[in-house]
Tab-separated table of C-alpha atoms in Angstrom:
chain	number	residue	atom	x	y	z
A	1	MET	CA	-0.001	0.007	0.005
A	2	ASN	CA	1.341	3.411	-0.968
A	3	LEU	CA	0.028	5.829	1.712
A	4	LYS	CA	1.079	8.904	-0.242
A	5	LYS	CA	-1.007	7.866	-3.223
A	6	ILE	CA	-4.165	7.145	-1.221
A	7	LEU	CA	-3.929	10.106	1.181
A	8	PHE	CA	-5.327	12.531	-1.367
A	9	SER	CA	-8.558	10.545	-1.672
A	10	ILE	CA	-8.655	9.608	2.028
A	11	LEU	CA	-8.887	13.321	2.891
A	12	ILE	CA	-12.472	13.287	1.678
A	13	VAL	CA	-13.962	10.310	3.524
A	14	MET	CA	-16.847	11.048	5.909
A	15	SER	CA	-20.559	10.393	6.305
A	16	PHE	CA	-22.746	11.776	3.511
A	17	LEU	CA	-24.458	15.109	4.400
A	18	SER	CA	-27.931	16.130	3.308
A	19	VAL	CA	-28.262	19.239	1.211
A	20	SER	CA	-30.658	20.901	3.649
A	21	SER	CA	-28.044	20.922	6.448
A	22	GLN	CA	-25.641	22.944	4.269
A	23	GLU	CA	-27.886	25.963	3.668
A	24	LYS	CA	-25.742	28.475	5.555
A	25	THR	CA	-22.645	26.478	6.503
A	26	HIS	CA	-21.236	26.326	2.964
A	27	GLU	CA	-21.502	30.126	2.661
A	28	LYS	CA	-19.663	30.624	5.953
A	29	LEU	CA	-16.855	28.242	4.993
A	30	GLY	CA	-16.635	29.671	1.478
A	31	ASN	CA	-16.421	33.228	2.777
A	32	LEU	CA	-13.688	32.270	5.281
A	33	ILE	CA	-11.683	30.609	2.522
A	34	LEU	CA	-11.942	33.747	0.362
A	35	LYS	CA	-11.169	35.971	3.368
A	36	SER	CA	-7.918	34.058	3.996
A	37	VAL	CA	-7.023	34.390	0.332
A	38	ARG	CA	-7.832	38.089	0.099
A	39	ASN	CA	-5.801	38.838	3.270
A	40	ASN	CA	-3.030	36.373	2.443
A	41	ASP	CA	-3.740	34.777	5.831
A	42	ALA	CA	-2.157	31.322	5.624
A	43	ASP	CA	-2.819	30.624	9.312
A	44	LEU	CA	-6.557	31.143	8.883
A	45	PHE	CA	-6.581	28.989	5.744
A	46	LYS	CA	-4.836	26.123	7.589
A	47	THR	CA	-7.511	26.133	10.335
A	48	LEU	CA	-10.132	25.449	7.631
A	49	ILE	CA	-8.442	22.234	6.433
A	50	ILE	CA	-9.646	18.845	7.662
A	51	PRO	CA	-7.627	17.782	10.751
A	52	GLU	CA	-5.155	14.913	10.772
A	53	ALA	CA	-7.240	13.008	13.334
A	54	ALA	CA	-10.188	12.922	10.898
A	55	VAL	CA	-7.929	11.457	8.212
A	56	TRP	CA	-6.745	8.724	10.544
A	57	GLU	CA	-10.302	7.802	11.504
A	58	ASN	CA	-11.194	7.307	7.896
A	59	LEU	CA	-7.998	5.465	7.042
A	60	LYS	CA	-9.035	2.939	9.647
A	61	LYS	CA	-12.602	2.753	8.287
A	62	LEU	CA	-11.320	1.992	4.817
A	63	TYR	CA	-8.364	-0.246	5.457
A	64	ALA	CA	-8.529	-1.700	9.002
A	65	SER	CA	-10.033	-4.935	7.703
A	66	GLU	CA	-7.132	-5.334	5.271
A	67	TRP	CA	-4.273	-4.335	7.570
A	68	THR	CA	-2.178	-6.571	9.733
A	69	LYS	CA	-1.262	-5.076	13.105
A	70	GLU	CA	2.168	-4.217	11.794
A	71	GLN	CA	0.705	-2.464	8.711
A	72	GLU	CA	-1.670	-0.430	10.903
A	73	GLN	CA	1.187	0.670	13.121
A	74	GLN	CA	3.281	1.620	10.119
A	75	ALA	CA	0.387	3.556	8.553
A	76	PHE	CA	-0.069	5.516	11.777
A	77	LEU	CA	3.664	6.363	11.868
A	78	ASP	CA	3.631	7.394	8.171
A	79	LEU	CA	0.481	9.490	8.442
A	80	SER	CA	1.958	12.593	10.085
A	81	ASP	CA	4.647	13.102	7.449
A	82	ASN	CA	2.271	12.336	4.603
A	83	TYR	CA	-0.382	14.615	6.025
A	84	ARG	CA	2.066	17.501	6.430
A	85	GLN	CA	3.375	16.976	2.917
A	86	THR	CA	-0.180	17.020	1.520
A	87	ILE	CA	-0.939	20.235	3.391
A	88	GLU	CA	2.220	21.964	2.211
A	89	ASN	CA	2.461	20.552	-1.332
A	90	ASP	CA	-1.209	20.533	-2.276
A	91	PHE	CA	-3.368	22.757	-0.089
A	92	MET	CA	-0.856	25.553	0.549
A	93	THR	CA	0.424	25.544	-3.044
A	94	LYS	CA	-3.172	26.085	-4.188
A	95	PHE	CA	-3.609	28.774	-1.489
A	96	SER	CA	-0.523	30.637	-2.808
A	97	LYS	CA	-1.769	30.453	-6.363
A	98	MET	CA	-5.195	31.834	-5.371
A	99	VAL	CA	-3.521	34.665	-3.438
A	100	SER	CA	-1.375	35.583	-6.439
A	101	LYS	CA	-4.343	35.432	-8.753
A	102	THR	CA	-6.432	37.630	-6.436
A	103	LYS	CA	-3.746	40.285	-6.225
A	104	LEU	CA	-2.826	40.241	-9.919
A	105	PHE	CA	-6.417	40.519	-11.157
A	106	ASP	CA	-7.785	42.572	-8.234
A	107	LEU	CA	-10.546	40.073	-7.513
A	108	ASP	CA	-13.488	41.253	-5.460
A	109	PHE	CA	-15.256	38.731	-3.218
A	110	ASN	CA	-17.969	41.036	-1.850
A	111	SER	CA	-20.689	39.460	-3.900
A	112	VAL	CA	-20.311	35.675	-4.183
A	113	SER	CA	-23.304	33.430	-4.785
A	114	TYR	CA	-23.064	29.758	-3.709
A	115	GLU	CA	-24.785	26.609	-4.774
A	116	VAL	CA	-24.722	23.163	-3.187
A	117	LEU	CA	-24.510	20.664	-6.022
A	118	ASN	CA	-27.384	18.193	-5.814
A	119	GLU	CA	-25.873	15.751	-8.295
A	120	HIS	CA	-22.995	13.626	-7.038
A	121	ASP	CA	-21.060	10.975	-8.886
A	122	ALA	CA	-20.724	7.497	-7.388
A	123	PHE	CA	-17.329	8.280	-5.905
A	124	ASP	CA	-18.586	11.375	-4.121
A	125	LYS	CA	-21.522	9.442	-2.689
A	126	THR	CA	-19.149	6.793	-1.379
A	127	ILE	CA	-16.714	9.172	0.267
A	128	GLY	CA	-19.273	11.711	1.423
A	129	VAL	CA	-17.867	14.947	0.027
A	130	VAL	CA	-20.275	17.850	-0.512
A	131	ARG	CA	-19.349	19.947	-3.548
A	132	ILE	CA	-19.880	23.699	-3.463
A	133	PHE	CA	-19.960	25.846	-6.561
A	134	GLY	CA	-19.713	29.642	-6.411
A	135	THR	CA	-19.811	32.477	-8.911
A	136	ILE	CA	-17.769	35.669	-8.657
A	137	GLU	CA	-18.432	38.993	-10.338
A	138	HIS	CA	-15.349	39.165	-12.540
A	139	GLN	CA	-14.873	39.180	-16.295
A	140	LYS	CA	-12.131	36.504	-16.367
A	141	PHE	CA	-12.245	34.482	-13.116
A	142	LYS	CA	-15.937	33.793	-12.572
A	143	TYR	CA	-15.888	30.506	-10.669
A	144	PHE	CA	-15.071	29.380	-7.139
A	145	SER	CA	-15.287	25.712	-6.163
A	146	PHE	CA	-14.455	23.599	-3.137
A	147	GLY	CA	-15.391	20.456	-1.250
A	148	MET	CA	-16.512	20.453	2.385
A	149	ILE	CA	-17.137	17.856	5.075
A	150	GLU	CA	-18.241	17.671	8.704
A	151	TYR	CA	-16.034	16.458	11.552
A	152	GLN	CA	-17.011	16.776	15.208
A	153	ASN	CA	-19.740	19.312	14.364
A	154	GLN	CA	-17.386	21.542	12.428
A	155	PHE	CA	-17.140	21.964	8.672
A	156	TYR	CA	-13.779	21.792	6.927
A	157	LEU	CA	-12.194	22.209	3.546
A	158	VAL	CA	-11.533	18.661	2.498
A	159	ASP	CA	-10.166	18.775	-1.028
A	160	PRO	CA	-6.978	20.529	-2.215
A	161	ARG	CA	-8.668	21.102	-5.539
A	162	VAL	CA	-10.242	24.248	-4.149
A	163	ASP	CA	-9.929	26.879	-6.853
A	164	ILE	CA	-10.801	30.264	-8.312
A	165	SER	CA	-10.930	29.633	-12.029
A	166	GLU	CA	-11.860	30.735	-15.507
A	167	VAL	CA	-13.848	27.568	-16.141
A	168	ASN	CA	-16.508	25.702	-14.244
A	169	LYS	CA	-14.330	23.039	-12.598
A	170	TYR	CA	-17.240	20.682	-11.953
A	171	SER	CA	-18.362	20.748	-15.565
A	172	GLU	CA	-14.766	20.225	-16.576
A	173	ARG	CA	-14.507	17.295	-14.137
A	174	ASP	CA	-17.641	15.690	-15.556
A	175	PHE	CA	-16.199	16.077	-19.031
A	176	LEU	CA	-12.847	14.576	-18.066
A	177	ASN	CA	-14.538	11.616	-16.452
A	178	SER	CA	-15.573	10.630	-19.972
A	179	VAL	CA	-11.936	10.558	-21.106
A	180	VAL	CA	-10.930	6.917	-20.567
A	181	LEU	CA	-8.817	4.146	-22.034
A	182	SER	CA	-10.657	1.475	-23.976
A	183	ALA	CA	-9.852	-1.572	-26.106
A	184	ASP	CA	-9.717	-1.318	-29.868
A	185	ASP	CA	-10.878	-4.128	-32.139
A	186	GLU	CA	-7.694	-6.081	-31.423
A	187	GLY	CA	-7.823	-5.559	-27.662
A	188	LYS	CA	-5.059	-2.948	-27.568
A	189	ILE	CA	-5.392	0.255	-25.556
A	190	GLN	CA	-6.695	3.450	-27.104
A	191	SER	CA	-8.551	6.609	-26.087
A	192	VAL	CA	-11.131	8.067	-28.462
A	193	GLY	CA	-13.565	10.910	-27.892
A	194	SER	CA	-14.823	14.229	-29.170
A	195	LEU	CA	-15.499	17.868	-28.265
A	196	ARG	CA	-18.212	20.027	-29.792
A	197	ILE	CA	-16.944	23.331	-31.191
A	198	ASN	CA	-19.502	26.010	-30.391
A	199	SER	CA	-18.397	28.771	-32.682
A	200	GLN	CA	-19.828	30.820	-35.533
A	201	LYS	CA	-16.411	30.827	-37.188
A	202	SER	CA	-15.485	28.226	-39.789
A	203	ASP	CA	-13.872	24.935	-38.902
A	204	ALA	CA	-10.751	26.066	-40.766
A	205	ILE	CA	-10.311	29.185	-38.638
A	206	MET	CA	-10.978	27.299	-35.423
A	207	PHE	CA	-8.631	24.467	-36.293
A	208	GLN	CA	-5.864	26.917	-37.222
A	209	CYS	CA	-6.313	28.620	-33.851
A	210	ILE	CA	-6.193	25.267	-32.021
A	211	ILE	CA	-2.996	24.237	-33.827
A	212	ASP	CA	-1.396	27.624	-33.110
A	213	ASN	CA	-2.035	27.225	-29.375
A	214	LEU	CA	-1.276	23.534	-28.947
A	215	ILE	CA	2.222	22.632	-27.828
A	216	LEU	CA	2.734	19.312	-29.640
A	217	PHE	CA	5.834	17.355	-30.428
A	218	GLY	CA	6.098	14.692	-33.083
A	219	VAL	CA	3.596	16.179	-35.539
A	220	GLU	CA	4.006	14.339	-38.835
A	221	GLU	CA	1.106	15.630	-40.952
A	222	GLN	CA	-1.533	18.332	-40.791
A	223	TYR	CA	-4.181	19.623	-43.170
A	224	ILE	CA	-6.577	22.526	-42.814
A	225	SER	CA	-9.535	22.203	-45.148
A	226	LYS	CA	-11.067	25.325	-46.692
A	227	GLU	CA	-14.091	23.336	-47.740
A	228	PRO	CA	-16.882	22.713	-45.203
A	229	SER	CA	-17.433	19.203	-46.590
A	230	LYS	CA	-13.880	18.100	-45.839
A	231	ALA	CA	-12.235	17.465	-42.501
A	232	SER	CA	-9.168	19.220	-41.119
A	233	TYR	CA	-6.733	16.950	-39.305
A	234	LEU	CA	-3.408	16.666	-37.522
A	235	LYS	CA	-1.459	13.419	-37.019
A	236	GLY	CA	1.741	12.497	-35.246
A	237	GLU	CA	3.704	10.180	-33.008
A	238	TRP	CA	5.458	10.705	-29.696
A	239	GLN	CA	7.467	8.660	-27.197
A	240	PHE	CA	8.662	9.185	-23.643
A	241	PRO	CA	10.812	7.354	-21.071
A	242	TYR	CA	8.828	5.572	-18.380
A	243	ARG	CA	9.508	4.414	-14.821
A	244	ILE	CA	7.435	2.289	-12.436
A	245	ASN	CA	7.388	1.555	-8.694
A	246	ASP	CA	7.444	5.244	-7.697
A	247	THR	CA	10.004	5.974	-10.443
A	248	GLU	CA	12.520	3.493	-9.040
A	249	ASN	CA	12.721	1.229	-12.117
A	250	TYR	CA	13.347	2.434	-15.648
A	251	ILE	CA	11.440	0.131	-17.991
A	252	GLY	CA	12.189	1.722	-21.379
A	253	THR	CA	10.038	3.939	-23.567
A	254	VAL	CA	6.331	4.134	-24.380
A	255	SER	CA	5.304	5.560	-27.756
A	256	PHE	CA	1.902	6.298	-29.248
A	257	ASN	CA	0.169	7.846	-32.243
A	258	PHE	CA	-2.266	10.731	-31.984
A	259	GLU	CA	-4.839	12.269	-34.302
A	260	TYR	CA	-7.100	15.334	-34.104
A	261	THR	CA	-9.840	15.739	-36.694
A	262	LEU	CA	-12.315	18.636	-37.003
A	263	GLU	CA	-15.367	18.155	-39.163
A	264	LYS	CA	-18.784	19.876	-39.037
A	265	GLY	CA	-18.053	21.439	-35.641
A	266	ILE	CA	-16.928	18.186	-33.974
A	267	LEU	CA	-13.325	17.833	-32.878
A	268	THR	CA	-12.404	14.168	-32.551
A	269	TYR	CA	-9.269	12.991	-30.763
A	270	LYS	CA	-7.631	9.561	-30.899
A	271	TYR	CA	-4.591	8.201	-29.019
A	272	TYR	CA	-3.621	4.732	-30.138
A	273	ASN	CA	-0.853	2.249	-30.987
A	274	TYR	CA	0.692	2.463	-27.507
A	275	ARG	CA	3.928	0.499	-27.661
A	276	HIS	CA	6.517	-0.432	-25.076
A	277	ASN	CA	10.152	-0.701	-26.166
A	278	THR	CA	12.979	-1.952	-23.955
A	279	ASP	CA	15.429	0.842	-24.899
A	280	ASP	CA	18.435	0.308	-22.579
A	281	SER	CA	16.399	-1.030	-19.662
A	282	ASP	CA	16.412	-4.560	-18.268
A	283	TYR	CA	12.775	-5.141	-19.285
A	284	LYS	CA	11.691	-7.112	-22.340
A	285	SER	CA	9.748	-5.150	-24.983
A	286	LEU	CA	6.013	-5.734	-25.013
A	287	GLY	CA	5.211	-4.029	-28.284
A	288	LEU	CA	1.549	-2.921	-28.560
A	289	LEU	CA	0.008	-2.699	-25.099
A	290	PRO	CA	-3.102	-4.792	-24.449
A	291	PHE	CA	-6.051	-3.372	-22.553
A	292	GLU	CA	-6.240	-6.458	-20.314
A	293	TYR	CA	-3.412	-8.016	-18.313
A	294	ASN	CA	-2.505	-11.394	-19.822
A	295	ASP	CA	0.112	-14.140	-19.762
A	296	PHE	CA	2.368	-12.324	-22.233
A	297	VAL	CA	2.406	-9.194	-20.085
A	298	ALA	CA	3.025	-11.315	-17.005
A	299	GLN	CA	6.396	-12.352	-18.468
A	300	VAL	CA	7.561	-8.739	-18.036
A	301	PHE	CA	5.398	-6.964	-15.438
A	302	THR	CA	3.362	-7.830	-12.394
A	303	GLN	CA	-0.335	-7.012	-12.582
A	304	ASN	CA	0.107	-4.032	-10.233
A	305	GLU	CA	2.992	-2.675	-12.332
A	306	TYR	CA	1.052	-2.984	-15.562
A	307	TYR	CA	-2.092	-1.365	-14.195
A	308	GLU	CA	0.074	1.422	-12.832
A	309	MET	CA	1.234	1.991	-16.411
A	310	LEU	CA	-2.337	2.051	-17.710
A	311	TYR	CA	-3.428	4.376	-14.928
A	312	ASP	CA	-0.636	6.834	-15.665
A	313	THR	CA	-1.404	6.621	-19.367
A	314	GLU	CA	-5.023	7.496	-18.776
A	315	ILE	CA	-4.075	10.437	-16.526
A	316	ASN	CA	-1.757	11.762	-19.225
A	317	VAL	CA	-4.568	11.551	-21.799
A	318	LYS	CA	-6.932	13.370	-19.423
A	319	LEU	CA	-4.359	16.148	-18.967
A	320	ALA	CA	-3.897	16.438	-22.714
A	321	ILE	CA	-7.622	16.617	-23.372
A	322	LYS	CA	-8.083	19.073	-20.523
A	323	ARG	CA	-5.566	21.359	-22.223
A	324	LEU	CA	-7.214	20.806	-25.597
A	325	ASN	CA	-10.611	21.756	-24.128
A	326	GLN	CA	-9.143	24.928	-22.636
A	327	ILE	CA	-7.622	25.885	-26.009
A	328	VAL	CA	-10.969	25.323	-27.716
A	329	ASP	CA	-12.628	27.660	-25.198
A	330	LYS	CA	-9.868	30.260	-25.704
A	331	CYS	CA	-10.224	30.108	-29.485
A	332	HIS	CA	-13.983	30.491	-29.123
A	333	GLN	CA	-13.585	33.537	-26.864
A	334	ASP	CA	-10.884	35.135	-29.052
A	335	PHE	CA	-13.352	35.249	-31.911
């Protein structure tokens, strides 16, 4: 068990709260968060974060049945350092970014409207986080979002993804949840999806804007169609070195092909032909990566190692599509 990796999600484990009980509490917590940001008051912000004791309670709820006594003792010893690191690396980093953003753009938090989101995904229902969405009167940074939870009759900020942003983070999250790996016809991994381009400008103009703003390496071919009946596209290939087991073991390189196609206002993306090559590592080359763990993969990687690779691959695709979606929004606004 890697306690660092699970701590982020453990921070948001509590009993599910009804919407009616949040009517005023979410406004109070939201206003305190914004007050700490506006005044650059790190001490106040830290008092709003879920306590370490609450994290330990929920670690035990989730994993006590799986732990041996020795594992439980080790988890308890590890918790303090991991908790402090999460506070400093995640919560306080986000706090500093919000402070800088507030000063740079002279954000005004005097009139913030809040909404408790009634719709929760399955993960939220399981862990009990209550999502709060706020709107700010500002031309650029209109959105404020955070997660809250109750512990010993107090409400705390539970998720380091608290943010003041240009986009609706919850809509973005819902969209990114649809970005997943899947199996192609031959059982190899791929990721395929699409974005709708809501613009009165032509596909050619929008695609040119997207290409101009994308930072892509390995582009092999691109075509911008001037005819509405023909698609514009971009194709390429990229590879990167890869490590597993918390970066301890170099396993070689992973390469993949990518395509973006814009036709009739629909931007389709495709990542495919993921291949593992030994390079100068001690690991045997797998070639095209299968979606399911099998006997051939077992000759090279354990199941945990392989699924770690697939997990990281999916996260990288999500980050790429998140950036692509932001560029599409920018191009739409620029016109």
